[in-house]
mmCIF file of C-alpha atoms in Angstrom:
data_model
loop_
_atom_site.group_PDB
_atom_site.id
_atom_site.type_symbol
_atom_site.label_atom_id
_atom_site.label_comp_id
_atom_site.label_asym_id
_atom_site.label_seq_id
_atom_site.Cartn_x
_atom_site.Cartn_y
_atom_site.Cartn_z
ATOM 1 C CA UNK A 117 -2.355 31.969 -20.007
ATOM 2 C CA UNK A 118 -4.765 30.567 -17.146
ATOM 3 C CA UNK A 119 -6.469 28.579 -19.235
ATOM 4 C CA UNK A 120 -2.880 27.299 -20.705
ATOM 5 C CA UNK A 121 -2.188 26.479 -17.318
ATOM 6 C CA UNK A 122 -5.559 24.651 -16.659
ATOM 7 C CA UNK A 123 -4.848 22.298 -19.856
ATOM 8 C CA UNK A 124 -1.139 21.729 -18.689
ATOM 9 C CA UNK A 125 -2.658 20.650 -15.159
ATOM 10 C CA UNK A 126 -5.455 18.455 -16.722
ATOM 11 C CA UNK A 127 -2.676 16.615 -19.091
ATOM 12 C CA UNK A 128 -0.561 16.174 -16.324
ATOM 13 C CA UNK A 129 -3.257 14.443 -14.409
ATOM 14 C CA UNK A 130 -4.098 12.170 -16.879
ATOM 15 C CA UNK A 131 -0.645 11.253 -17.466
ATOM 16 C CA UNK A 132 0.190 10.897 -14.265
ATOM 17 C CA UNK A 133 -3.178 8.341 -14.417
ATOM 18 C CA UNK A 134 -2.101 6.382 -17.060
ATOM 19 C CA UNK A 135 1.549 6.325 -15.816
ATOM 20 C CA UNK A 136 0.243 5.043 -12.759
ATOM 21 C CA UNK A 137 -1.150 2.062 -14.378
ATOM 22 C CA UNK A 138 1.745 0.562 -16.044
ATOM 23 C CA UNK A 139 4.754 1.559 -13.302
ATOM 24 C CA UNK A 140 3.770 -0.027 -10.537
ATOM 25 C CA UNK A 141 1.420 -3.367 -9.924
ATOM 26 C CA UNK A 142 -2.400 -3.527 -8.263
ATOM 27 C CA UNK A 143 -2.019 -4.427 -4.420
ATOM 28 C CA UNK A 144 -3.825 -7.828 -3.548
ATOM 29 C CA UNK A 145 -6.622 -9.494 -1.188
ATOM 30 C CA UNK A 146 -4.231 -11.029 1.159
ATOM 31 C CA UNK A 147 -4.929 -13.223 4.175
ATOM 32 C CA UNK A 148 -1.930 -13.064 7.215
ATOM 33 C CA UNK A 149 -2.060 -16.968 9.891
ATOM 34 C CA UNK A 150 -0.679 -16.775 12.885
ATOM 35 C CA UNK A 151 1.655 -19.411 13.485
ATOM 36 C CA UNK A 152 0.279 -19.503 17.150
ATOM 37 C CA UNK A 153 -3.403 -19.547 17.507
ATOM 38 C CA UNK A 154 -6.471 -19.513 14.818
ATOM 39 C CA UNK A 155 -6.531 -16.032 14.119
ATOM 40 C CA UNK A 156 -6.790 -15.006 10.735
ATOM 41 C CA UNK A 157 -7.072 -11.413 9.086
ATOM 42 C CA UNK A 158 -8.394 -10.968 5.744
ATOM 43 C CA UNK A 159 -8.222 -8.120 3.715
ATOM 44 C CA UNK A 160 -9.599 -6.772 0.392
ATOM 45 C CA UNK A 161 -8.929 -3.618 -1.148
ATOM 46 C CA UNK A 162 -11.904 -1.623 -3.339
ATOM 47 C CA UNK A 163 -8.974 0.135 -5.828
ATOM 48 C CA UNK A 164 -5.650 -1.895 -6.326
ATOM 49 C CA UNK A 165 -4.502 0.591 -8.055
ATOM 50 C CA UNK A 166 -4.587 4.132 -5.811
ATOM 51 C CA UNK A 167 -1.996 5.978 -4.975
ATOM 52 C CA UNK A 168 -2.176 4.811 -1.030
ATOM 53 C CA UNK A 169 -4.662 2.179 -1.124
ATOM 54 C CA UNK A 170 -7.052 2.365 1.889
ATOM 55 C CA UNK A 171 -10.657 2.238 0.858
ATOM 56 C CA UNK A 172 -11.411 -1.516 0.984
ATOM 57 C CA UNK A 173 -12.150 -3.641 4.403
ATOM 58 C CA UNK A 174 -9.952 -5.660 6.936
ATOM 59 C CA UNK A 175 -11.927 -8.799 8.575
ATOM 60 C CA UNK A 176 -9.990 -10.274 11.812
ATOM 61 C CA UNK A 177 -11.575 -13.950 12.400
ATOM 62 C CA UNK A 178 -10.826 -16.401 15.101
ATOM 63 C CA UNK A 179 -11.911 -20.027 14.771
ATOM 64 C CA UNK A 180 -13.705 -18.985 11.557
ATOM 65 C CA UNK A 181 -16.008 -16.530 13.543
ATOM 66 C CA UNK A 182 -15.550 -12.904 12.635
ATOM 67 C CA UNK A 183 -14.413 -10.868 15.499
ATOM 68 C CA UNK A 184 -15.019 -7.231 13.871
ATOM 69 C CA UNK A 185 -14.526 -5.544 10.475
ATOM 70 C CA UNK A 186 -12.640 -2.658 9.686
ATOM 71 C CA UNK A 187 -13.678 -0.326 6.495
ATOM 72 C CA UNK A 188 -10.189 0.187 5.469
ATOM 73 C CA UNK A 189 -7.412 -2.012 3.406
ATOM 74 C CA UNK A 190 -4.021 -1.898 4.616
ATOM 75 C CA UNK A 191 -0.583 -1.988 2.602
ATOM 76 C CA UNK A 192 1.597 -2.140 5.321
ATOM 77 C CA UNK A 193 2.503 -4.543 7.611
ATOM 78 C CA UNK A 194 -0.300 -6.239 9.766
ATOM 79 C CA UNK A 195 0.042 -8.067 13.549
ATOM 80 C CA UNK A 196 -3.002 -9.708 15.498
ATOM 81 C CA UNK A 197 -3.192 -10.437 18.757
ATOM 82 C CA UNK A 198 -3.170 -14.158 20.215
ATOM 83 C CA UNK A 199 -6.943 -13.259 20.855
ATOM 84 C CA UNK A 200 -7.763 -11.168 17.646
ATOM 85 C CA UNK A 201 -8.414 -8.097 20.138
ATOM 86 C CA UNK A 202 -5.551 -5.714 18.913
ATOM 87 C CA UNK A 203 -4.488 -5.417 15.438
ATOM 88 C CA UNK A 204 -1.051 -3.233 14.980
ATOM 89 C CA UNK A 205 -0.759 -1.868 11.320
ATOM 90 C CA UNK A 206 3.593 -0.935 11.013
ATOM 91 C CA UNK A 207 3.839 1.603 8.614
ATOM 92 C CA UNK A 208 7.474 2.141 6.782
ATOM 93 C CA UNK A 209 8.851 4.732 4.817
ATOM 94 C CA UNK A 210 8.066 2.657 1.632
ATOM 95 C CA UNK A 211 4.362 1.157 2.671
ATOM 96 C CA UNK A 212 2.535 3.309 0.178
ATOM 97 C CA UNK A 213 3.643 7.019 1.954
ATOM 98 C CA UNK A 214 5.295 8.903 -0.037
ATOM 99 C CA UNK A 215 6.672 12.410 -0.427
ATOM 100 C CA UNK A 216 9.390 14.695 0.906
ATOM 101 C CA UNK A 217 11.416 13.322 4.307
ATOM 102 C CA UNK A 218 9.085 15.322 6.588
ATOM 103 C CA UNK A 219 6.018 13.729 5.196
ATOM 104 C CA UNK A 220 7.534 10.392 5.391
ATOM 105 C CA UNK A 221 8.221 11.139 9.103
ATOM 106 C CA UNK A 222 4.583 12.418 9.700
ATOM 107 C CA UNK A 223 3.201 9.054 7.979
ATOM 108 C CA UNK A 224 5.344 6.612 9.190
ATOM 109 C CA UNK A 225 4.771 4.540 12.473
ATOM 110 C CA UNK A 226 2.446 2.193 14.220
ATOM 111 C CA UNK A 227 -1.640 2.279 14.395
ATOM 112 C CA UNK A 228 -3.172 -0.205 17.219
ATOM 113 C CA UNK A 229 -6.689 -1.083 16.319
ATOM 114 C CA UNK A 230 -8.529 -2.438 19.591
ATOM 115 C CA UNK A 231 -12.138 -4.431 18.745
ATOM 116 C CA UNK A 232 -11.578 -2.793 15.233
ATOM 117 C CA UNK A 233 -11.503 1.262 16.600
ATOM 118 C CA UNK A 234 -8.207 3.167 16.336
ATOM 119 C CA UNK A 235 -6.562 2.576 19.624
ATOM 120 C CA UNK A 236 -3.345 4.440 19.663
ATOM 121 C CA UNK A 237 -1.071 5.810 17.041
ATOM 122 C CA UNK A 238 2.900 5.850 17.433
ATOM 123 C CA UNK A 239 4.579 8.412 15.738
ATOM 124 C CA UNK A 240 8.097 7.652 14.016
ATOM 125 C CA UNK A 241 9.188 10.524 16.385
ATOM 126 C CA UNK A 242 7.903 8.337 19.025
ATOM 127 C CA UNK A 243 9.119 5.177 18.018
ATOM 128 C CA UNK A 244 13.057 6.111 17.155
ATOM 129 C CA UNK A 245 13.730 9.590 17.950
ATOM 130 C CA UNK A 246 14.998 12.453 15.866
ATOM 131 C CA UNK A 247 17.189 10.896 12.988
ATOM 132 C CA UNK A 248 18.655 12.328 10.017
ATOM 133 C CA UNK A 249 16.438 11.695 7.059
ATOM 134 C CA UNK A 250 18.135 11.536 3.396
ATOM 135 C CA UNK A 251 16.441 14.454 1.508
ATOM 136 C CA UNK A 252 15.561 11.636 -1.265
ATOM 137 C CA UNK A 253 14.732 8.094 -1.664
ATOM 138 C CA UNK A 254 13.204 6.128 0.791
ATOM 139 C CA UNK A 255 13.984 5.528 4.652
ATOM 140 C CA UNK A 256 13.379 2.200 6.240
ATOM 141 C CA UNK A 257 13.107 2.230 9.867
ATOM 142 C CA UNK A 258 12.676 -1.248 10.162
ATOM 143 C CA UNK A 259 15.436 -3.425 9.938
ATOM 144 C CA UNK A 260 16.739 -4.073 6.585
ATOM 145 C CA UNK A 261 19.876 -5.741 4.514
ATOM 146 C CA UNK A 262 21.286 -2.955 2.921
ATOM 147 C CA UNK A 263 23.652 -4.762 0.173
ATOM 148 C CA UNK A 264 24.109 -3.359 -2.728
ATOM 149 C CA UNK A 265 21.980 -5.817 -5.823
ATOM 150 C CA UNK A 266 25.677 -6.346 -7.606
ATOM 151 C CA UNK A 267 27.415 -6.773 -4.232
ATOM 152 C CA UNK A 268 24.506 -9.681 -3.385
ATOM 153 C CA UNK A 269 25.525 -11.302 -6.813
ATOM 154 C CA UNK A 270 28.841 -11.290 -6.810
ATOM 155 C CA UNK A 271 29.368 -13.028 -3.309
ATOM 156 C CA UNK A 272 26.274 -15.691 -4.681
ATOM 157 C CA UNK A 273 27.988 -16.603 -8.292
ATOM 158 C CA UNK A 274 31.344 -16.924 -6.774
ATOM 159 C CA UNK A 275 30.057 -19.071 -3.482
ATOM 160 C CA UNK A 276 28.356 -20.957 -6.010
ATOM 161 C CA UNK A 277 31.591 -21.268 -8.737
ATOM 162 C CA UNK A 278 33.399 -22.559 -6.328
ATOM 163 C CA UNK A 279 31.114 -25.119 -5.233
ATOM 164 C CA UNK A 280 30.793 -26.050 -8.257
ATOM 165 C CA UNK A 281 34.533 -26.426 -8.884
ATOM 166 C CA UNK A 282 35.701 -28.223 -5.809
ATOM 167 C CA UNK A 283 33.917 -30.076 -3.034
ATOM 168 C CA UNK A 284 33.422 -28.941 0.423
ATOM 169 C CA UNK A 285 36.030 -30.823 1.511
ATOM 170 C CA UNK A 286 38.520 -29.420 -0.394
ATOM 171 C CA UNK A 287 37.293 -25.576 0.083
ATOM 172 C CA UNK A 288 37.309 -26.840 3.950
ATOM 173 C CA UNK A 289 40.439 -28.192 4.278
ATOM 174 C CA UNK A 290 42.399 -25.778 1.890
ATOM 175 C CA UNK A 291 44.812 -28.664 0.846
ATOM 176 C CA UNK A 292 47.181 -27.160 -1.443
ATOM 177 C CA UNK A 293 47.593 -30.529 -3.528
ATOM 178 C CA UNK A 294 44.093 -29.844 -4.279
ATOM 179 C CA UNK A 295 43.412 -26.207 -4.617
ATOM 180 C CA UNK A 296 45.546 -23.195 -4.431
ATOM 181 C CA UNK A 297 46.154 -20.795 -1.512
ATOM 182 C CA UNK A 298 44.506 -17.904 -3.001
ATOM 183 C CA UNK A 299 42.289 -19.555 -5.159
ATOM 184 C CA UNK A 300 41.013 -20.985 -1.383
ATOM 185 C CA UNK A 301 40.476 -18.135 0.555
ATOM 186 C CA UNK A 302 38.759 -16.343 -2.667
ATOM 187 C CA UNK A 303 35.983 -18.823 -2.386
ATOM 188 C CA UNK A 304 35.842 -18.831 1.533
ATOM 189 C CA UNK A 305 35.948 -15.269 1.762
ATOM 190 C CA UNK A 306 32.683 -15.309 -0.733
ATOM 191 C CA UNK A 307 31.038 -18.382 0.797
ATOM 192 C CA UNK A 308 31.305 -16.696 4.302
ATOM 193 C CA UNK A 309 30.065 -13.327 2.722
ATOM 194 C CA UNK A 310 27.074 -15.310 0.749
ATOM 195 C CA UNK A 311 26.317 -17.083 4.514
ATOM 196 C CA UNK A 312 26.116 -13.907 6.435
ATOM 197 C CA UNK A 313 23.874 -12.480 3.742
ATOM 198 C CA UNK A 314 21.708 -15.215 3.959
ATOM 199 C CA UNK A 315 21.351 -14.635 7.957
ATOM 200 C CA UNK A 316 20.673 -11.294 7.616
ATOM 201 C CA UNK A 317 17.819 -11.861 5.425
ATOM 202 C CA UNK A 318 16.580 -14.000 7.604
ATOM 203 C CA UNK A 319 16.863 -11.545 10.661
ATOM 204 C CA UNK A 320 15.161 -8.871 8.121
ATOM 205 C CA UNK A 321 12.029 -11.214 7.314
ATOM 206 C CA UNK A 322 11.655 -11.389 10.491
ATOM 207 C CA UNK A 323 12.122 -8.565 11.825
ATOM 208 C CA UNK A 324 8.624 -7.611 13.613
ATOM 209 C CA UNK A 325 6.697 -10.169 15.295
ATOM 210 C CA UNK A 326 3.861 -10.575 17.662
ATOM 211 C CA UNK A 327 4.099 -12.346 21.000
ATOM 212 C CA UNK A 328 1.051 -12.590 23.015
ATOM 213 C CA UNK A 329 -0.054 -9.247 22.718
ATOM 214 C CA UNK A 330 3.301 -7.574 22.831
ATOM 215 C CA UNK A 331 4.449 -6.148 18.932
ATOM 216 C CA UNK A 332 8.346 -6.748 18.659
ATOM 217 C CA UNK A 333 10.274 -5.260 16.067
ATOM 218 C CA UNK A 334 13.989 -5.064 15.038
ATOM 219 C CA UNK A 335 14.955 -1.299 13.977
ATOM 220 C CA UNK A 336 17.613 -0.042 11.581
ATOM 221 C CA UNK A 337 19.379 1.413 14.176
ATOM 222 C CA UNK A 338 19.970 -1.785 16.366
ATOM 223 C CA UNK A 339 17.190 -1.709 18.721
ATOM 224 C CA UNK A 340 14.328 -4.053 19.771
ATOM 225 C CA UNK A 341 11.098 -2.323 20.800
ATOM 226 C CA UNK A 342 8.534 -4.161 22.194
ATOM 227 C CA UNK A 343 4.669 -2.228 22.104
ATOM 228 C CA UNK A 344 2.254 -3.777 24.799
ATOM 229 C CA UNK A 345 -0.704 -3.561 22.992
ATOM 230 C CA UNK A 346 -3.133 -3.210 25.953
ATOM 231 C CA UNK A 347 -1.218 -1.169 28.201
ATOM 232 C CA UNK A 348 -0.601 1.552 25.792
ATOM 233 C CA UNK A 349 2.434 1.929 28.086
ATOM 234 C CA UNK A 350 6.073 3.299 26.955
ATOM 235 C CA UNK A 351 7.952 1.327 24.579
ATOM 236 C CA UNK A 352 10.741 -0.791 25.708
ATOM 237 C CA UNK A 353 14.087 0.499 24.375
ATOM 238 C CA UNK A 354 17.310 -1.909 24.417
ATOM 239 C CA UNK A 355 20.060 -2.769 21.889
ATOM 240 C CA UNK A 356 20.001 -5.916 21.391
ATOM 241 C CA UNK A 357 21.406 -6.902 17.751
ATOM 242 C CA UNK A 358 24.378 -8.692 17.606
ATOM 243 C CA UNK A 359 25.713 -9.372 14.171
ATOM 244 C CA UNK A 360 28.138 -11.763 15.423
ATOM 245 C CA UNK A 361 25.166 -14.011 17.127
ATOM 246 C CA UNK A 362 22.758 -12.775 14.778
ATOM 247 C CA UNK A 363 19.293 -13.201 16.615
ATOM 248 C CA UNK A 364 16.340 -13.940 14.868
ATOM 249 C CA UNK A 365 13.008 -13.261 16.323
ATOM 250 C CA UNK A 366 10.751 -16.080 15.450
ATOM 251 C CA UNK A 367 8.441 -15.553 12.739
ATOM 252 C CA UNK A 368 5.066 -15.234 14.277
ATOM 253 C CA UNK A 369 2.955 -14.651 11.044
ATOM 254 C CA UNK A 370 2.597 -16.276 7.503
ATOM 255 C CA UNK A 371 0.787 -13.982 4.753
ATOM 256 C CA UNK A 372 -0.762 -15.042 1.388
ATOM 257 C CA UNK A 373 -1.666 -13.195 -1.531
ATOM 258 C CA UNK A 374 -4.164 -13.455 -3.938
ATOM 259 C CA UNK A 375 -2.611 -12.718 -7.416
ATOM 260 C CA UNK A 376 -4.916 -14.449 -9.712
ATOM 261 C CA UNK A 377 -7.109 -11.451 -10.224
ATOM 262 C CA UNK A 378 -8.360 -10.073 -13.405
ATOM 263 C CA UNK A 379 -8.673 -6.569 -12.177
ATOM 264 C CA UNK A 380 -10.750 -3.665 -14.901
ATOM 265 C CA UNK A 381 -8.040 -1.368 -16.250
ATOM 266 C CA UNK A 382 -7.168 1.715 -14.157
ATOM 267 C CA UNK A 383 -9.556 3.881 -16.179
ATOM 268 C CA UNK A 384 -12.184 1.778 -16.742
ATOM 269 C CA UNK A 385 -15.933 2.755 -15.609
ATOM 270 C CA UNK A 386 -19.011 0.493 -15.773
ATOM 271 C CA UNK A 387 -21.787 0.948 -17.893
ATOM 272 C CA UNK A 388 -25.375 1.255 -16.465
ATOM 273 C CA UNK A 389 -27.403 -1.857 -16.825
ATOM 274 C CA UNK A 390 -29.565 -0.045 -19.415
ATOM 275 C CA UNK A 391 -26.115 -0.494 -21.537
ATOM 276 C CA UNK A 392 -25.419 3.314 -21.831
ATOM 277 C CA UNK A 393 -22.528 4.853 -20.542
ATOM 278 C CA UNK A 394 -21.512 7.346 -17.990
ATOM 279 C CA UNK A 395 -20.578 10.044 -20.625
ATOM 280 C CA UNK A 396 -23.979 9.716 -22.260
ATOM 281 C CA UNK A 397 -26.132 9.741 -19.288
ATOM 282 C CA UNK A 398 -24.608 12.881 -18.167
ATOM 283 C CA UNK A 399 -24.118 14.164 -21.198
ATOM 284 C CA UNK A 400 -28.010 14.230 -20.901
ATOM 285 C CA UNK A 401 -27.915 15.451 -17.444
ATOM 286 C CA UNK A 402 -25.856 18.382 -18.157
ATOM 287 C CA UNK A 403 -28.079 19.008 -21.021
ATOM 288 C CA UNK A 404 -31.382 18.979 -18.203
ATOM 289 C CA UNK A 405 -29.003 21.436 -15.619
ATOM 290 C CA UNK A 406 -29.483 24.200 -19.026
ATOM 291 C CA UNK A 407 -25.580 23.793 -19.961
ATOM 292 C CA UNK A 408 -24.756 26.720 -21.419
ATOM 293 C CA UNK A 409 -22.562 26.042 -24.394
ATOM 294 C CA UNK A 410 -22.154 22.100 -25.487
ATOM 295 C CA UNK A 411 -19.282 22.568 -27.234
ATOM 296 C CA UNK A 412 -17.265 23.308 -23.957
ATOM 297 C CA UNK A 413 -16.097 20.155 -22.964
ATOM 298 C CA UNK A 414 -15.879 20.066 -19.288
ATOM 299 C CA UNK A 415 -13.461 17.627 -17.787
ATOM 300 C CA UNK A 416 -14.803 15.200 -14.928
ATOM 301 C CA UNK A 417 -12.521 13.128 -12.512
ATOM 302 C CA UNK A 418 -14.159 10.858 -10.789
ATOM 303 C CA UNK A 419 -11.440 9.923 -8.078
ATOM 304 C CA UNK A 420 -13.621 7.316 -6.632
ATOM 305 C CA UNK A 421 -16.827 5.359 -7.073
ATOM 306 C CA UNK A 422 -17.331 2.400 -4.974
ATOM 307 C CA UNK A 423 -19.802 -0.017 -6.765
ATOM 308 C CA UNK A 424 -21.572 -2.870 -4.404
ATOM 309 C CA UNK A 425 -22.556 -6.055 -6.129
ATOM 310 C CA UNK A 426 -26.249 -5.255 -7.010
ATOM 311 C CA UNK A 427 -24.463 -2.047 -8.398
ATOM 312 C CA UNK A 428 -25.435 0.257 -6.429
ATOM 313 C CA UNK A 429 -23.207 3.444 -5.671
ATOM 314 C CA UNK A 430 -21.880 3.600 -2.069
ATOM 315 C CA UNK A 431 -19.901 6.530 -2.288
ATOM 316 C CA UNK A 432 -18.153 8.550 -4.803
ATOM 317 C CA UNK A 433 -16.099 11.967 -5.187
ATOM 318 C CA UNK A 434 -15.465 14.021 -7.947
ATOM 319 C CA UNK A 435 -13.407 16.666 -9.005
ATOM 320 C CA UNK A 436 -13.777 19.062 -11.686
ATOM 321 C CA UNK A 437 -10.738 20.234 -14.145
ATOM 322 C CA UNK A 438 -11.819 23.811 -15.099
ATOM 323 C CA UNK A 439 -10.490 27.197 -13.055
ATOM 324 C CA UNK A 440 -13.428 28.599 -11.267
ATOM 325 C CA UNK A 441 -13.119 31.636 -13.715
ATOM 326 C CA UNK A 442 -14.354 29.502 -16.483
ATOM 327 C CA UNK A 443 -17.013 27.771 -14.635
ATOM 328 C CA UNK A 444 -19.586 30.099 -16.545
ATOM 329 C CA UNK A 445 -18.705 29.205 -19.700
ATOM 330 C CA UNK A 446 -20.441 25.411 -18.904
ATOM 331 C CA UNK A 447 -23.305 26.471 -16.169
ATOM 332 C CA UNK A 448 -24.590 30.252 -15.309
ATOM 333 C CA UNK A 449 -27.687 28.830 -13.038
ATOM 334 C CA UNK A 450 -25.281 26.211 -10.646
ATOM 335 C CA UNK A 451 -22.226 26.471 -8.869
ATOM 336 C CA UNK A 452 -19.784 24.279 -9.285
ATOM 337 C CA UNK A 453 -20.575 22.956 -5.533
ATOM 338 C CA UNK A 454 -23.830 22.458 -6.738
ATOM 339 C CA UNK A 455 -23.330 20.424 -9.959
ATOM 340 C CA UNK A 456 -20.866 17.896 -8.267
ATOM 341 C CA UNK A 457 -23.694 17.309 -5.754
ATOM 342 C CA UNK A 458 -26.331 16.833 -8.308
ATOM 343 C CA UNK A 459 -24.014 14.090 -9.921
ATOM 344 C CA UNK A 460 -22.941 12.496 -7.184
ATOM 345 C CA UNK A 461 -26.804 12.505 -6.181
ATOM 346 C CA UNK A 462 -27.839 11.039 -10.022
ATOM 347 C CA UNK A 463 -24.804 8.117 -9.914
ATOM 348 C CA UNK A 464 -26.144 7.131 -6.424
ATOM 349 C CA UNK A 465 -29.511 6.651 -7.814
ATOM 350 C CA UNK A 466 -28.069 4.586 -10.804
ATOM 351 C CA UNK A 467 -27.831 0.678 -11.007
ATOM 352 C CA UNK A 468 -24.619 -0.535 -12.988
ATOM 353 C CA UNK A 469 -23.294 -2.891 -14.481
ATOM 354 C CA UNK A 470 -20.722 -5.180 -12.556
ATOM 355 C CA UNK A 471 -19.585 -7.574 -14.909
ATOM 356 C CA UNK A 472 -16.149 -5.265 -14.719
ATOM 357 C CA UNK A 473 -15.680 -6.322 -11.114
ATOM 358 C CA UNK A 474 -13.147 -8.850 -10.006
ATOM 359 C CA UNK A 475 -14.866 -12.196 -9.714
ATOM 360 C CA UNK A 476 -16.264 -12.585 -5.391
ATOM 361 C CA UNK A 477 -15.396 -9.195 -4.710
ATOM 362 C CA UNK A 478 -18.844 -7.681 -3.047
ATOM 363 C CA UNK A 479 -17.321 -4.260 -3.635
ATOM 364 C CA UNK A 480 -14.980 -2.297 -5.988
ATOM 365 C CA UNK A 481 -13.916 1.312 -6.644
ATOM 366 C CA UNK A 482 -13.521 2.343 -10.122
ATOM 367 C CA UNK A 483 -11.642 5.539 -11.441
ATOM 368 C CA UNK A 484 -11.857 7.376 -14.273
ATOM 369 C CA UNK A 485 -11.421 11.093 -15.986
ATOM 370 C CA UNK A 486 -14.077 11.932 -18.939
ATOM 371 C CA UNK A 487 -14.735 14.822 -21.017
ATOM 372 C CA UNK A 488 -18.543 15.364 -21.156
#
């Protein structure tokens, strides 16, 4: 039955691998201008495909000279200061946390990076208070339009009918020669509907902005709180939203993706630049460690595996799919302890192959499971 269980747990994670691959797209290199100095922030992640995507690295220039580097990729949000100092990473329900409404809460907030070291961390708690969270499905703090996709639609296709029907003047006027009474304030009532959604879209894209070095941002719940990013002082707390005058905080930032990225598949692992692969070379190893039956396939995840670009291992973790009962039926002279360290000691002594990396990347982090 344990080893039932062990089997159900290792298909599961491969599914879940595979699944992983095709439900969702790779995050991107993406570069974020500020539309009020010459600060740029550049950043690159090692796996576009993980689960929260961190390990990669976040460059802040200004004027084309770096300022400081920061060994992590962010999916969320990004602000610089109008000197580059302070970088302010705002984290949403949706920005790659997920899990069950506490865990959102936990993850959810506002990191400050000052000269590239974590500054100060804000706390959802912190930033809104205690709020109900929906026990599923996600919860955006940040201000968003919350229309309905066939509500959107509807207001757009019959804005647009109309327009297409009758002229402006005719929908403005309401002249009954020309249009009916009904027929009228149908298409006004939509127009107006399909105007105020387009405002609120706009107050929603930009809804957090960067002055100076003060981080502004619009909340679901009507607020504007303003984070001095040097002060580390309390934030500012004041309703200020007004759908009738509909405010819009100027857009401070631009971002740009890169999309035109052949990434490796999700599973894929280099070769070494002797052309032999992984599973053979420790196939060999395992062989060397006295394994003690061969015909026990023991299952290896290798969660990550950052290659450089002379392929060279930088780091790597692995995880084994076998109970700890079972461990003796593949090695009686090492632990399990001990064999992950002699692996992760032979891959860092290994050159690769990096013809599977993404063209100008320097590094990249490959995952994979394999039976060996």
């Amino acid at each position: 039955m344990r080893r039932l269980f062990a089997t159900l747990l290792l298909l599961i994670s491969v599914c879940f691998n595979v699944a992983r691959a095709t439900s969702w797209s790779p995050v991107h290199p993406y570069k974020v201008f500020s539309s009020e100095t010459d600060i740029v922030v550049d950043a690159v992640p090692y796996n576009p495909y993980a689960w929260e995507p961190s390990l990669g690295e976040t460059r802040v220039y200004s004027a084309g000279q770096l300022l400081y580097k920061i060994d992590r990729y962010f999916d969320a949000p990004v602000f610089a200061s109008n000197d580059g100092k302070y970088l302010a990473v705002v984290y949403s329900a949706t920005d790659s946390h997920r899990g069950t409404p506490a865990e959102v809460r936990d993850h959810s907030g506002i990191e400050i990076y000052e000269n590239g070291k974590l500054y100060h961390r804000y706390s959802m708690p912190e930033i809104i208070g205690k709020v109900p969270f929906p026990e599923e499905g996600a919860f955006e703090w940040s201000y968003y339009v919350d229309w309905p996709e066939e509500m959107r639609t509807g207001v757009q296709f019959g804005c647009e009918a109309c327009r297409e029907t009758w002229s402006e003047q005719v929908l403005a006027s309401c002249d009954t020669s020309e249009i009916d009474n009904d027929d009228c304030a149908e298409c006004r009532s939509a127009c107006d509907s399909f105007s105020l959604y387009q405002r609120l879209k706009q107050v929603e894209e930009n809804a957090i902005s960067m002055r100076g070095d003060t981080l502004r941002i619009l909340t679901k719940l009507g607020m504007i709180l303003e984070v001095h990013l040097s002060s580390k002082q309390e934030m500012t707390r004041r309703r200020v939203f007004d759908q009738s005058k509909m405010e819009i905080l100027p857009a401070s930032t631009r971002r740009k993706d890169t999309k035109e990225i052949d990434w490796p598949g999700i599973m894929d692992l280099p070769q070494l630049v002797n052309g032999d692969s992984i599973e053979i070379e420790l196939g060999k190893l395992f062989t060397n460690l006295g394994r003690y039956n061969a015909n026990e396939k023991l299952g290896v995840h290798i969660t990550s595996m950052v290659i450089d670009s002379s392929g060279r291992c930088e780091f790597s973790e692995i995880y084994f799919m076998t109970e700890d009962k079972d461990w003796d039926k593949h090695f009686y002279k090492y632990s399990a302890k001990q064999v992950r360290s002699i692996i992760k000691e032979w891959i860092k002594k290994q050159r690769f192959d990096t013809s599977l990396m993404p063209s100008g990347f320097k590094k990249y982090s490959f995952e994979s499971y394999i039976d060996i």
